[in-house]
Coordinates of C-alpha atoms in Angstrom, one line a residue:
M1 CA 16.6 147.9 9.7
N2 CA 19.0 146.5 12.2
K3 CA 22.8 146.3 11.6
I4 CA 24.9 143.3 12.6
T5 CA 27.6 144.4 14.9
A6 CA 29.1 141.0 15.9
I7 CA 28.8 137.3 15.1
R8 CA 30.4 135.1 17.8
F9 CA 30.5 131.3 18.2
T10 CA 28.9 130.1 21.4
K11 CA 31.0 128.8 24.2
A12 CA 29.0 125.8 25.0
R13 CA 28.4 124.5 21.5
G14 CA 30.7 125.4 18.7
K15 CA 28.1 124.7 16.1
R16 CA 26.0 127.8 16.9
V17 CA 26.7 131.5 16.6
N18 CA 25.2 134.5 18.5
V19 CA 24.2 137.4 16.3
F20 CA 24.4 140.9 17.8
L21 CA 22.3 143.7 16.3
D22 CA 23.1 147.3 17.1
G23 CA 25.5 146.2 19.9
R24 CA 23.0 143.9 21.7
F25 CA 22.5 140.2 21.5
A26 CA 19.6 139.5 19.2
F27 CA 19.4 135.7 18.5
G28 CA 21.3 132.5 18.0
L29 CA 21.7 130.5 14.9
E30 CA 23.2 127.3 13.6
A31 CA 26.6 128.2 12.2
E32 CA 25.6 126.4 9.0
V33 CA 22.6 128.7 8.6
A34 CA 24.8 131.8 9.2
I35 CA 27.3 130.7 6.5
K36 CA 24.6 129.7 4.1
E37 CA 22.8 133.0 4.4
G38 CA 26.2 134.9 4.1
L39 CA 25.7 136.9 7.4
Q40 CA 28.5 139.4 7.9
V41 CA 29.3 142.2 10.4
G42 CA 27.9 145.5 9.0
Q43 CA 25.0 143.8 7.1
E44 CA 21.6 145.2 7.7
L45 CA 18.7 142.9 8.4
S46 CA 15.0 143.6 8.1
A47 CA 12.4 142.1 10.4
S48 CA 11.2 139.7 7.6
H49 CA 14.8 138.6 7.0
I50 CA 15.3 137.9 10.8
E51 CA 12.0 135.8 10.7
A52 CA 13.3 133.8 7.7
L53 CA 16.6 133.2 9.5
A54 CA 14.7 131.9 12.6
R55 CA 12.6 129.5 10.4
S56 CA 15.8 128.3 8.6
D57 CA 17.5 127.8 12.0
H58 CA 14.5 125.8 13.3
F59 CA 14.6 123.6 10.2
H60 CA 18.3 122.9 10.6
R61 CA 18.0 122.2 14.3
C62 CA 15.2 119.7 13.5
L63 CA 17.3 118.2 10.7
N64 CA 20.3 117.8 13.0
A65 CA 18.2 116.2 15.7
A66 CA 16.8 113.7 13.2
A67 CA 20.3 112.9 11.9
R68 CA 21.5 112.3 15.4
Y69 CA 18.6 110.0 16.1
L70 CA 19.2 108.1 12.9
S71 CA 22.9 107.7 13.6
Y72 CA 22.4 105.0 16.1
R73 CA 20.3 102.7 13.9
P74 CA 17.7 103.0 11.1
R75 CA 14.2 104.2 12.3
S76 CA 10.7 104.0 10.9
E77 CA 9.0 107.2 9.8
F78 CA 6.7 106.9 12.8
E79 CA 9.5 106.6 15.3
L80 CA 11.3 109.6 13.9
K81 CA 8.2 111.8 13.7
K82 CA 7.3 110.9 17.3
R83 CA 10.8 111.7 18.5
L84 CA 10.9 115.1 16.8
Y85 CA 7.5 116.0 18.2
Q86 CA 8.7 115.0 21.6
R87 CA 11.7 117.3 21.1
G88 CA 9.3 120.2 20.6
F89 CA 9.5 120.8 16.8
D90 CA 6.3 122.0 15.1
G91 CA 4.4 119.9 12.5
D92 CA 5.4 121.9 9.4
C93 CA 9.1 121.6 10.2
V94 CA 8.9 117.9 11.0
E95 CA 7.1 117.2 7.7
A96 CA 9.7 119.2 5.8
V97 CA 12.5 117.4 7.5
L98 CA 10.9 114.0 6.8
A99 CA 10.4 114.9 3.2
K100 CA 14.1 115.8 2.9
L101 CA 15.2 112.6 4.6
K102 CA 13.0 110.5 2.4
E103 CA 14.3 112.2 -0.7
Q104 CA 17.9 111.4 0.5
G105 CA 16.8 107.8 1.2
L106 CA 17.5 108.0 4.9
V107 CA 13.9 107.3 5.9
D108 CA 12.4 104.3 4.2
D109 CA 9.9 102.1 6.0
T110 CA 10.5 99.1 3.7
A111 CA 14.3 99.2 4.2
F112 CA 13.7 99.7 8.0
A113 CA 11.4 96.7 8.2
Q114 CA 13.9 94.5 6.2
F115 CA 16.7 95.7 8.6
W116 CA 14.6 94.9 11.6
K117 CA 13.7 91.4 10.4
D118 CA 17.3 90.6 9.4
N119 CA 18.6 91.9 12.7
R120 CA 16.1 89.8 14.6
E121 CA 16.8 86.7 12.6
S122 CA 20.5 87.1 13.2
F123 CA 20.7 88.0 16.9
S124 CA 17.4 87.2 18.6
P125 CA 15.2 85.0 16.5
R126 CA 11.4 85.8 16.7
S127 CA 8.4 84.2 15.3
R128 CA 6.6 85.8 12.3
W129 CA 3.8 86.9 14.6
L130 CA 6.1 88.6 17.1
T131 CA 8.1 90.3 14.3
K132 CA 4.9 91.6 12.8
L133 CA 3.9 92.9 16.3
E134 CA 7.2 94.7 16.8
L135 CA 7.0 96.3 13.3
R136 CA 3.4 97.4 13.9
R137 CA 4.4 99.0 17.2
K138 CA 7.1 100.9 15.2
G139 CA 4.4 102.3 12.9
V140 CA 5.3 100.4 9.7
A141 CA 2.4 99.9 7.3
Q142 CA 0.7 96.5 7.3
D143 CA 1.4 95.8 3.6
V144 CA 5.1 96.4 4.2
I145 CA 5.0 94.2 7.3
D146 CA 3.4 91.4 5.4
Q147 CA 5.8 91.7 2.5
V148 CA 8.9 91.6 4.7
T149 CA 7.8 88.9 7.2
D150 CA 6.4 86.4 4.6
V151 CA 9.8 84.7 4.4
I152 CA 10.2 84.0 8.2
D153 CA 10.2 80.3 8.9
D154 CA 8.7 79.9 12.4
D155 CA 10.2 76.4 12.9
D156 CA 13.7 77.6 12.0
S157 CA 13.3 80.6 14.3
A158 CA 12.2 78.4 17.2
Y159 CA 15.2 76.1 16.6
R160 CA 17.7 79.0 16.5
A161 CA 16.1 80.5 19.7
A162 CA 16.5 77.2 21.5
L163 CA 20.1 76.9 20.3
N164 CA 20.9 80.4 21.6
K165 CA 19.3 79.4 25.0
A166 CA 21.2 76.1 25.1
R167 CA 24.5 78.0 24.6
S168 CA 23.8 80.2 27.6
L169 CA 23.1 77.3 29.9
P170 CA 25.8 75.2 31.7
T171 CA 26.9 72.1 29.7
S172 CA 26.5 69.6 32.4
S173 CA 24.1 66.7 31.5
T174 CA 22.0 66.9 34.6
T175 CA 18.3 66.4 34.4
L176 CA 17.7 70.0 35.4
T177 CA 19.6 71.3 32.4
V178 CA 17.9 69.0 30.0
N179 CA 14.5 70.1 31.4
R180 CA 15.4 73.8 31.0
K181 CA 16.5 73.3 27.4
T182 CA 13.4 71.3 26.6
N183 CA 11.1 73.9 28.3
H184 CA 12.7 76.7 26.4
L185 CA 12.3 74.9 23.1
T186 CA 8.7 74.1 23.9
N187 CA 8.0 77.8 24.8
A188 CA 9.8 79.1 21.7
K189 CA 7.8 76.7 19.6
T190 CA 4.5 77.8 21.3
K191 CA 5.3 81.5 20.7
T192 CA 5.9 80.9 17.0
S193 CA 2.7 79.1 16.4
R194 CA 0.5 82.2 17.0

């Protein structure tokens, strides 16, 4: 049994604590884990308790990494899983975090696909085919992709893409400008017909 002699917040990151056993640094933990486990100076820890603390800390670090990644925009389950593996988290931990996030409604491929389609239609119109391709690359299941993209109108998307391009070009009525607008509309229409 090892006795906790000190618990100190780290200097670099105030969300972690260093735990000292028998006067020497032993390990670092998320402050949330230390509070949840009720760690106190003078408390004795067995080797199995230390291992359980390490697993809990690993889970919380993985959960915090996932929350940071999701804070920028919604993500598909595939994107999130890939990112967590890239960050070096093990499979069991990643699966546990994904299960928790799904339970809380923070990871939902159907909601993500709907968000992606709506965002594309609003800001950068794409054809049904191209939207399906983007969602497939993000790891969304084919049945979800089909369900979400069935309402995309390719003609309307091409028209809005041409309008967006027309707004970005100078407003002079030269032949060059008319040709550019026409070419863009033709290309947008061609992309949507796939």
